[in-house]
PDB file of C-alpha atoms and ligand atoms in Angstrom:
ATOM      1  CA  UNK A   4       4.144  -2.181  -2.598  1.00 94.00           C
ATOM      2  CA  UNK A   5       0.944  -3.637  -1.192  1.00 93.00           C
ATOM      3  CA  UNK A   6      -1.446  -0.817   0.599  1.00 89.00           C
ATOM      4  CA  UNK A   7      -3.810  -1.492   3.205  1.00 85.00           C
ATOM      5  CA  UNK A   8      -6.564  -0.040   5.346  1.00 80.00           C
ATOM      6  CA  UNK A   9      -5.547  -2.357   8.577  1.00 82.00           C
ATOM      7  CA  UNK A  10      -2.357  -3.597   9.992  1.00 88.00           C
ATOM      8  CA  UNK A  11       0.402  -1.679   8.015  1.00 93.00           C
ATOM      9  CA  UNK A  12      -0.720   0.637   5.894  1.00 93.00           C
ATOM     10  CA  UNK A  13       2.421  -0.196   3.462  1.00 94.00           C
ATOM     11  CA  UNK A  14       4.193  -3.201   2.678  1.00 96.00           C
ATOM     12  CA  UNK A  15       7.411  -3.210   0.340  1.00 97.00           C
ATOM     13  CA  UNK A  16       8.178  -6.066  -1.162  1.00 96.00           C
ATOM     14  CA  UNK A  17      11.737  -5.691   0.019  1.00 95.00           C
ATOM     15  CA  UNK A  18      10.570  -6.167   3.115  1.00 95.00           C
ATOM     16  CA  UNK A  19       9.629  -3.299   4.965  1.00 96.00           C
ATOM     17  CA  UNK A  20       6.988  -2.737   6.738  1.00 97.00           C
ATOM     18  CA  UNK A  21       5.440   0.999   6.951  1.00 97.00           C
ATOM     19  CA  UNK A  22       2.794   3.223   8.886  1.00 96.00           C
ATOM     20  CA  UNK A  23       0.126   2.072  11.289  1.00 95.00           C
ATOM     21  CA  UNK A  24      -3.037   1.918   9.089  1.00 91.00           C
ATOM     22  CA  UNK A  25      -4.559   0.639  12.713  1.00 91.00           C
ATOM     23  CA  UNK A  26      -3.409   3.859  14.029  1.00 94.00           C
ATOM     24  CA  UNK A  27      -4.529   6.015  11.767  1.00 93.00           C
ATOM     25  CA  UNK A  28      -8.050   4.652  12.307  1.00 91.00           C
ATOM     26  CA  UNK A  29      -8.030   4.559  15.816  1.00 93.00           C
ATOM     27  CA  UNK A  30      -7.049   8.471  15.733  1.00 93.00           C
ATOM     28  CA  UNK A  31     -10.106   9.075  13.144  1.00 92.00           C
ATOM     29  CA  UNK A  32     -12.585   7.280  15.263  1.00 91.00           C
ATOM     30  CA  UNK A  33     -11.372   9.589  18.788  1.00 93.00           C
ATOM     31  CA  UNK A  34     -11.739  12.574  16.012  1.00 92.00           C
ATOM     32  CA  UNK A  35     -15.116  11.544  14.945  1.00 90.00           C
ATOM     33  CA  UNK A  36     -16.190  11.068  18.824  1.00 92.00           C
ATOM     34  CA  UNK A  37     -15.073  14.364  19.533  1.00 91.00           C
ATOM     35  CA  UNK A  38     -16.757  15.703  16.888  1.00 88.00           C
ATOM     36  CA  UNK A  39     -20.314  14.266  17.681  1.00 89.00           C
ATOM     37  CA  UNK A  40     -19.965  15.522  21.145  1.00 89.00           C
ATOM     38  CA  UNK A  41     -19.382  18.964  20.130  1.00 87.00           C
ATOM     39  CA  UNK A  42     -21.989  19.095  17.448  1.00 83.00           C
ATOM     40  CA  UNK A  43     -24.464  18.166  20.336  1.00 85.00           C
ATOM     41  CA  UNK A  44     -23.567  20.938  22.184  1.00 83.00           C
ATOM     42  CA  UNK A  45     -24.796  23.091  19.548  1.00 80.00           C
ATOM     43  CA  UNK A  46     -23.189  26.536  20.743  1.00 85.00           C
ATOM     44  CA  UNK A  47     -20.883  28.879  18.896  1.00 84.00           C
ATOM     45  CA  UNK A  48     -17.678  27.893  20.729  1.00 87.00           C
ATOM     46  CA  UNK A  49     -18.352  24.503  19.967  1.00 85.00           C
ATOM     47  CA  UNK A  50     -18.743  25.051  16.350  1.00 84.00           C
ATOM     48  CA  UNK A  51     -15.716  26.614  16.364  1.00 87.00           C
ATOM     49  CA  UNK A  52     -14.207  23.978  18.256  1.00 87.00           C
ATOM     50  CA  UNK A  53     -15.483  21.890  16.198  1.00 86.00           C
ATOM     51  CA  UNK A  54     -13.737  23.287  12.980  1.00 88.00           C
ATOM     52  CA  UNK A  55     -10.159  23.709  14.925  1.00 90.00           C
ATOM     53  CA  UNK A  56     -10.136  20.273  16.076  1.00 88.00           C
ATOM     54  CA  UNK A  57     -11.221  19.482  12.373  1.00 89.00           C
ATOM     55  CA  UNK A  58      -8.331  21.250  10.646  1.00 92.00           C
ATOM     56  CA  UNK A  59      -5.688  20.133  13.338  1.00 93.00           C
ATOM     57  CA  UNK A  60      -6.844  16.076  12.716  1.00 94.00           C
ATOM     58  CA  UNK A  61      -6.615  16.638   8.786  1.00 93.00           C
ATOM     59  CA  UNK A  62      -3.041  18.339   9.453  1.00 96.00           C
ATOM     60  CA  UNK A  63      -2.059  15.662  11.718  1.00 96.00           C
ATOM     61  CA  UNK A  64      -2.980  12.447   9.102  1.00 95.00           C
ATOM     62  CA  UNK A  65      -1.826  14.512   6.111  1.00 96.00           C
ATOM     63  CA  UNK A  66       1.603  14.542   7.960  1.00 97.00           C
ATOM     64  CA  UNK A  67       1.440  10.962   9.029  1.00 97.00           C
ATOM     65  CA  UNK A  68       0.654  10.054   5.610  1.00 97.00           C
ATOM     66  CA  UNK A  69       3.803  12.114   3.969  1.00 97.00           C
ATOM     67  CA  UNK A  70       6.036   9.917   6.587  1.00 97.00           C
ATOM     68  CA  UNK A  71       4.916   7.044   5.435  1.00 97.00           C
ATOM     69  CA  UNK A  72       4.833   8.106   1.853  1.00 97.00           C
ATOM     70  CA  UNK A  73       8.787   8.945   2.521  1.00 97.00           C
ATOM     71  CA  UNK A  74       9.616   5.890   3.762  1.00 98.00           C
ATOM     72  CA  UNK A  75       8.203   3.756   0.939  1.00 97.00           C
ATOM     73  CA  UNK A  76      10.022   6.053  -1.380  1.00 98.00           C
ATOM     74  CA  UNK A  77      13.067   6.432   0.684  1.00 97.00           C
ATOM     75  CA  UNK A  78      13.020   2.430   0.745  1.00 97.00           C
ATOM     76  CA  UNK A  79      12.899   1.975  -2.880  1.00 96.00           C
ATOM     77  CA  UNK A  80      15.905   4.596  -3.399  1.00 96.00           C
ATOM     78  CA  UNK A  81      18.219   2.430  -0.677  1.00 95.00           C
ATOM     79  CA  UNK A  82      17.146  -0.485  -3.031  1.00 94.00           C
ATOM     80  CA  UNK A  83      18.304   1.142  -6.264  1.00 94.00           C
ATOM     81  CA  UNK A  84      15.091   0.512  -7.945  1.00 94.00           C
ATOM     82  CA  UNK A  85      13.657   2.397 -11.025  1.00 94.00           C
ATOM     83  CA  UNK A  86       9.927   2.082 -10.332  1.00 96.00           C
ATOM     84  CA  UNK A  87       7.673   1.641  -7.542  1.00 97.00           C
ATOM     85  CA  UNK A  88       4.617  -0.562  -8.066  1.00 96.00           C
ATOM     86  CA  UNK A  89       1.100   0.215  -6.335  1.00 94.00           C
ATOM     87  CA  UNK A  90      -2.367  -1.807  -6.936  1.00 91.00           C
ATOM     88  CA  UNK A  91      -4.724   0.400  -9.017  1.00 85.00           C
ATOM     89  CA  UNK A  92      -6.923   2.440  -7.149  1.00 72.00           C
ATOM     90  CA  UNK A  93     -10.053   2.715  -9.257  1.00 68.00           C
ATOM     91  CA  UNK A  94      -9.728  -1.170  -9.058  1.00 61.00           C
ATOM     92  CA  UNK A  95      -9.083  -1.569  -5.706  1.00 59.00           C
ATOM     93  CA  UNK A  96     -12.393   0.565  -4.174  1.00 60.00           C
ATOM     94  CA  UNK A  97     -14.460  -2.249  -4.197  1.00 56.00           C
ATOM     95  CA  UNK A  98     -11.976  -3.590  -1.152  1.00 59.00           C
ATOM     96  CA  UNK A  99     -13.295  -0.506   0.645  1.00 58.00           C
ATOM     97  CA  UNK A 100     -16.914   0.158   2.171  1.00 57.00           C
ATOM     98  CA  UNK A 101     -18.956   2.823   1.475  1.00 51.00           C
ATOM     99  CA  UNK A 102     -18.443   4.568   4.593  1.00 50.00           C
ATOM    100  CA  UNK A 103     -14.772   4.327   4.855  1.00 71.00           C
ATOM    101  CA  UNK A 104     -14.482   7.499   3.365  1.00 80.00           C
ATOM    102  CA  UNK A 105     -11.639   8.451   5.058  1.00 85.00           C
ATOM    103  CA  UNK A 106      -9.742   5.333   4.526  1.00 82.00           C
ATOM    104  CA  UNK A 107     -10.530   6.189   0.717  1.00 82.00           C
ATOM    105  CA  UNK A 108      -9.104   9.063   1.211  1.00 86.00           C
ATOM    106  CA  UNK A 109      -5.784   7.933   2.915  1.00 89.00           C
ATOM    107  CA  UNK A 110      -5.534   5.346  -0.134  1.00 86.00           C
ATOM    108  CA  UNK A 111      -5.608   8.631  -2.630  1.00 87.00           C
ATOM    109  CA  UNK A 112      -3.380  10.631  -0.633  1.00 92.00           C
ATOM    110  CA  UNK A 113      -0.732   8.285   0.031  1.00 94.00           C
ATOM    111  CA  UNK A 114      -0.706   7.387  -3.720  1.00 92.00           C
ATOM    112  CA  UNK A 115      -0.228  10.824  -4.676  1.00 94.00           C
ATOM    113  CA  UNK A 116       2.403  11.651  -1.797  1.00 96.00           C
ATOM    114  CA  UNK A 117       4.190   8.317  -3.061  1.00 97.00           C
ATOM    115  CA  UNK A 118       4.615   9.713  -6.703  1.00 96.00           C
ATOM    116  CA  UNK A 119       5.911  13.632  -6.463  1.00 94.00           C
ATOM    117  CA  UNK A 120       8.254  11.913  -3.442  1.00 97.00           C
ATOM    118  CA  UNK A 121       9.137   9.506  -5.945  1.00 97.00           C
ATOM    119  CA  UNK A 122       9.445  11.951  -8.908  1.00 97.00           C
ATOM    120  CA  UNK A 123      11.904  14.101  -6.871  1.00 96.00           C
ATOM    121  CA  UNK A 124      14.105  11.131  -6.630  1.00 96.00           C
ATOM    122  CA  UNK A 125      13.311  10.340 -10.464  1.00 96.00           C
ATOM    123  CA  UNK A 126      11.840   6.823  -9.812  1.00 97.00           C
ATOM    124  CA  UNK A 127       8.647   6.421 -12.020  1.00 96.00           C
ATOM    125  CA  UNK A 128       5.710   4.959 -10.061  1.00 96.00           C
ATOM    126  CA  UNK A 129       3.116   2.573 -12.197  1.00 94.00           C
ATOM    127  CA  UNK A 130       0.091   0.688 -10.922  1.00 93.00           C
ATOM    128  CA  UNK A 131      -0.959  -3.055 -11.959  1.00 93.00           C
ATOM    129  CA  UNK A 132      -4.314  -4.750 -11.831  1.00 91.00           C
ATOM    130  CA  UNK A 133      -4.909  -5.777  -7.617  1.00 87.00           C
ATOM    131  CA  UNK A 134      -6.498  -8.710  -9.133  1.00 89.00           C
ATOM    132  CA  UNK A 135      -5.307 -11.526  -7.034  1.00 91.00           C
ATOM    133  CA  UNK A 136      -2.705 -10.082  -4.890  1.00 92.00           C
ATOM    134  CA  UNK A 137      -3.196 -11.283  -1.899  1.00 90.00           C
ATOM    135  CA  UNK A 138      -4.048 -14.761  -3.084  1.00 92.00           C
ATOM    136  CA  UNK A 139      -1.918 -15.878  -5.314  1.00 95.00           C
ATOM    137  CA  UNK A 140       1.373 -17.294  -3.673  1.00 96.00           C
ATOM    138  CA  UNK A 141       4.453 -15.147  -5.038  1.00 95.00           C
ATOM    139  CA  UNK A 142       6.552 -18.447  -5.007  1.00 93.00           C
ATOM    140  CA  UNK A 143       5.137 -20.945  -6.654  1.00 95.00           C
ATOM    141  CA  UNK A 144       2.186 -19.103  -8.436  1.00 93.00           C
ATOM    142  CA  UNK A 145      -0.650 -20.805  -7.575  1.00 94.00           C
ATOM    143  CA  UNK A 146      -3.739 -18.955  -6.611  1.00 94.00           C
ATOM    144  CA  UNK A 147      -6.781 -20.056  -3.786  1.00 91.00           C
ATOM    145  CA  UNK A 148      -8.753 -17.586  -2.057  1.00 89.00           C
ATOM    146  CA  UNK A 149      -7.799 -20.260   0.841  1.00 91.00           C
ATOM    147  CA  UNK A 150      -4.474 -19.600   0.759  1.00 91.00           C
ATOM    148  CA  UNK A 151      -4.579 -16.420   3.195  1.00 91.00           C
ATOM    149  CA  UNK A 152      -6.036 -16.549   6.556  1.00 90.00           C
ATOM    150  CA  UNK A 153      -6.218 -13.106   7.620  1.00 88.00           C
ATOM    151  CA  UNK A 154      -2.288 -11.459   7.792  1.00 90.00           C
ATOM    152  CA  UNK A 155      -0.650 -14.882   7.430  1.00 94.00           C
ATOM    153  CA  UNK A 156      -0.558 -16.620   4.261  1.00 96.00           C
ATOM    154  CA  UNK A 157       0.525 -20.409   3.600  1.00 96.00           C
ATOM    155  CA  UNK A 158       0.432 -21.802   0.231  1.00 96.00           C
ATOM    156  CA  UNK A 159      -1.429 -24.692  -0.155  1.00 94.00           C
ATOM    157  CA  UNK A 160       0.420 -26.065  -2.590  1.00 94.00           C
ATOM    158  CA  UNK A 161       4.461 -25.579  -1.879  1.00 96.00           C
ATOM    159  CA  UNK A 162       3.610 -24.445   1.620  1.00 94.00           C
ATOM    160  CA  UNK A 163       5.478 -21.252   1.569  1.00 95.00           C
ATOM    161  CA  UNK A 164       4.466 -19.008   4.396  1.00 96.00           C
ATOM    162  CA  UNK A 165       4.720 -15.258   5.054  1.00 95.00           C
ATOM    163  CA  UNK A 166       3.115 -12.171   6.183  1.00 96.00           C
ATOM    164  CA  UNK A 167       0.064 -11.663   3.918  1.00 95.00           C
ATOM    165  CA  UNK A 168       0.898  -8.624   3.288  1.00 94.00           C
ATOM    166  CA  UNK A 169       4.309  -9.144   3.034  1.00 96.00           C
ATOM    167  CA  UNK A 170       3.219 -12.165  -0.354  1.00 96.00           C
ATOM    168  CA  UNK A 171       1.323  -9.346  -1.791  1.00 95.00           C
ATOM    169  CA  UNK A 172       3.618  -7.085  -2.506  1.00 96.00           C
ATOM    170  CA  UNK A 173       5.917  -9.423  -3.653  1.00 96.00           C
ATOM    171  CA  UNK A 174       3.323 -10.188  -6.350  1.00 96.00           C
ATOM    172  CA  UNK A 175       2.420  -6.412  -7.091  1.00 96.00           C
ATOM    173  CA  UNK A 176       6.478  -5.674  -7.800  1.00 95.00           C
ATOM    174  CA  UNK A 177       6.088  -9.037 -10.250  1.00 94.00           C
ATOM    175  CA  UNK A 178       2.707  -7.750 -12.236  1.00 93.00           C
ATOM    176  CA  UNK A 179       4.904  -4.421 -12.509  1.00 94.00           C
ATOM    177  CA  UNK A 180       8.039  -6.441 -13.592  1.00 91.00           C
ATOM    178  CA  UNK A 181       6.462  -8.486 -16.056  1.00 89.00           C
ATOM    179  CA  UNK A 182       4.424  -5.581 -17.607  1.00 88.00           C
ATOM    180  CA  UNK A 183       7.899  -3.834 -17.965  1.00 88.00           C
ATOM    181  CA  UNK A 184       9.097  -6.334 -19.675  1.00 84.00           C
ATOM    182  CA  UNK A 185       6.092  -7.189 -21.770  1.00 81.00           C
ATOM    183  CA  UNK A 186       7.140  -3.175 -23.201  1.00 78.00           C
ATOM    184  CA  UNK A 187      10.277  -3.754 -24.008  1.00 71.00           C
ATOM    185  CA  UNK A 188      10.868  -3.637 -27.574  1.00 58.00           C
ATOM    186  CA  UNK A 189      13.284  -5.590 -27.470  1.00 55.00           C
ATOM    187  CA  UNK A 190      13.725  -8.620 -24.724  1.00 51.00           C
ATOM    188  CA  UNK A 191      16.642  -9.540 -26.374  1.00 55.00           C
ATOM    189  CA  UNK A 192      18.735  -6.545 -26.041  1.00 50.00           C
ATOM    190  CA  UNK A 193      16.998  -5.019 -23.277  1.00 53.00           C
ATOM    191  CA  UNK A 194      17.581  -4.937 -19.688  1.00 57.00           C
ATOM    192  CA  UNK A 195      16.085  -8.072 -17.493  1.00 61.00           C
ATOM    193  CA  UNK A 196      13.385  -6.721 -15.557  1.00 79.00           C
ATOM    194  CA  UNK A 197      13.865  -7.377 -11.787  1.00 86.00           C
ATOM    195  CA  UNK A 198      12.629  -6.382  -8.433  1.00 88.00           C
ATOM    196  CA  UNK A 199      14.136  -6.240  -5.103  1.00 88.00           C
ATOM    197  CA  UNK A 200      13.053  -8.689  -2.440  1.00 88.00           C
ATOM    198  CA  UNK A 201      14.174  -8.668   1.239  1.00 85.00           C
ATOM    199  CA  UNK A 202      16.837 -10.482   0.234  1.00 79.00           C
ATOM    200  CA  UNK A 203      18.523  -9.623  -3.400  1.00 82.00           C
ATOM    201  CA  UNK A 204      16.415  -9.649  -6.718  1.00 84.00           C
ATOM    202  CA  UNK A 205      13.831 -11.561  -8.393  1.00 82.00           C
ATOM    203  CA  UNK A 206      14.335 -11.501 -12.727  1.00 81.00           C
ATOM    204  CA  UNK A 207      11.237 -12.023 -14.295  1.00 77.00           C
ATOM    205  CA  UNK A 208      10.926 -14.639 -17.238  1.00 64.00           C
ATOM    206  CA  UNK A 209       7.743 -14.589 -19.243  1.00 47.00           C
ATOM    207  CA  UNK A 210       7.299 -18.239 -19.232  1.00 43.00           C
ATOM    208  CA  UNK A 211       6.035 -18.414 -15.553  1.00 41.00           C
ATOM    209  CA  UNK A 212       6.629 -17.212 -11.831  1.00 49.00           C
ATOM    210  CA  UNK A 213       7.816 -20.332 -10.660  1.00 40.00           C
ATOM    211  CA  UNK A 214      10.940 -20.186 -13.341  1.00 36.00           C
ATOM    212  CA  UNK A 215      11.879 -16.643 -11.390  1.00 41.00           C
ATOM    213  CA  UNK A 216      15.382 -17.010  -9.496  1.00 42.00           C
ATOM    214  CA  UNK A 217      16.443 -15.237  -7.091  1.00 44.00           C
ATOM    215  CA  UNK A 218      19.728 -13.410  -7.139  1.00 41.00           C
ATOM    216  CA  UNK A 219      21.380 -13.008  -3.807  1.00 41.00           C
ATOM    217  CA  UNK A 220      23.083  -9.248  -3.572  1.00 38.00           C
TER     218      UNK A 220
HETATM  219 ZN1   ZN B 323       3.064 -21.740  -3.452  1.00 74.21          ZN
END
């Protein structure tokens, strides 16, 4: 799953496409508006104003994070999978501003809801490195920064297009895939390691990406 602080907030890489991360801003920034007004005021009912309309804001994106979080996980279960890959957060804070506190915040929390939802269902949730996620193309490999133009991604090189977002994922469920496999004792008699696309599943082979085919199913 790819995360993001615009556009959708999560992006499987079977293809779904979850929560309003646009939303969720927009609904901070009327919060935060509110807020300064009230703190202007300066009177006792506004401070306690102020603290109500706090609480009920916090309630309100804690819930809209938990949908989202159970639709990611409720996607992966439909999808049979084992695992559920995210980008790793300490990594991934230098993608997000100083100020966007909150948005640092909604990355932590949805993380979290993500793995006890996931637990419950008994799928195991890992991270990989975000290096390169959103640049590297998940069909043929290659990677340029010039390769995503905002949310829509064309390869350079094979010319595969998709939703930005959409590419990224694919590649986080790979890094995940691969590192699975990389663990396994034994490649020989182990299981392949796949990971559900939009259509049926990718096997990973650890010679390269483009060498992946896809199983229809
Ligand atoms: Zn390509």
């Amino acid at each position: 799953m790819d995360c993001n602080v615009d556009d959708h907030i999560g992006v499987t890489s079977t293809g779904a496409f979850i929560g309003n991360a646009d939303y969720l801003n927009h609904q901070r920034r009327e919060f935060e508006k509110r807020r300064a007004s009230l703190q202007q005021t300066g009177t006792r009912s506004s401070h306690l104003t102020f603290q109500r309309i706090g609480d009920r804001f916090g309630r309100w994106s804690e819930d809209y994070l938990h949908q989202c979080s159970k639709a990611i996980v409720e996607e992966a279960h439909r999808h049979g999978c084992t695992h559920i890959a995210l980008e790793n957060l300490e990594q991934i804070r230098e993608r997000i501003s100083d100020e966007k506190k909150f948005q640092q915040w909604a990355f932590n929390a949805l993380q979290t809801m993500v793995e006890y939802k996931a637990e419950e269902y008994g799928i195991i949730v890992e991270t990989v490195k975000p290096q390169y996620t959103s640049q590297q193309c998940s069909k043929c490999g290659c990677t340029l920064e010039e390769n995503r133009d905002g949310q829509h991604f064309e390869c350079l090189d094979c010319s595969y297009t998709a939703n930005a977002d959409y590419n990224a994922a694919k590649n986080v469920a790979r890094k995940l895939a691969f590192k699975l496999q990389q663990g396994q004792k034994s490649p020989a008699g182990g299981a392949f390691c796949q990971y559900a696309l939009q259509s049926g599943i990718m096997t990973v082979s650890d010679t390269s990406v483009s060498s992946d085919t896809p199983v229809s199913g």
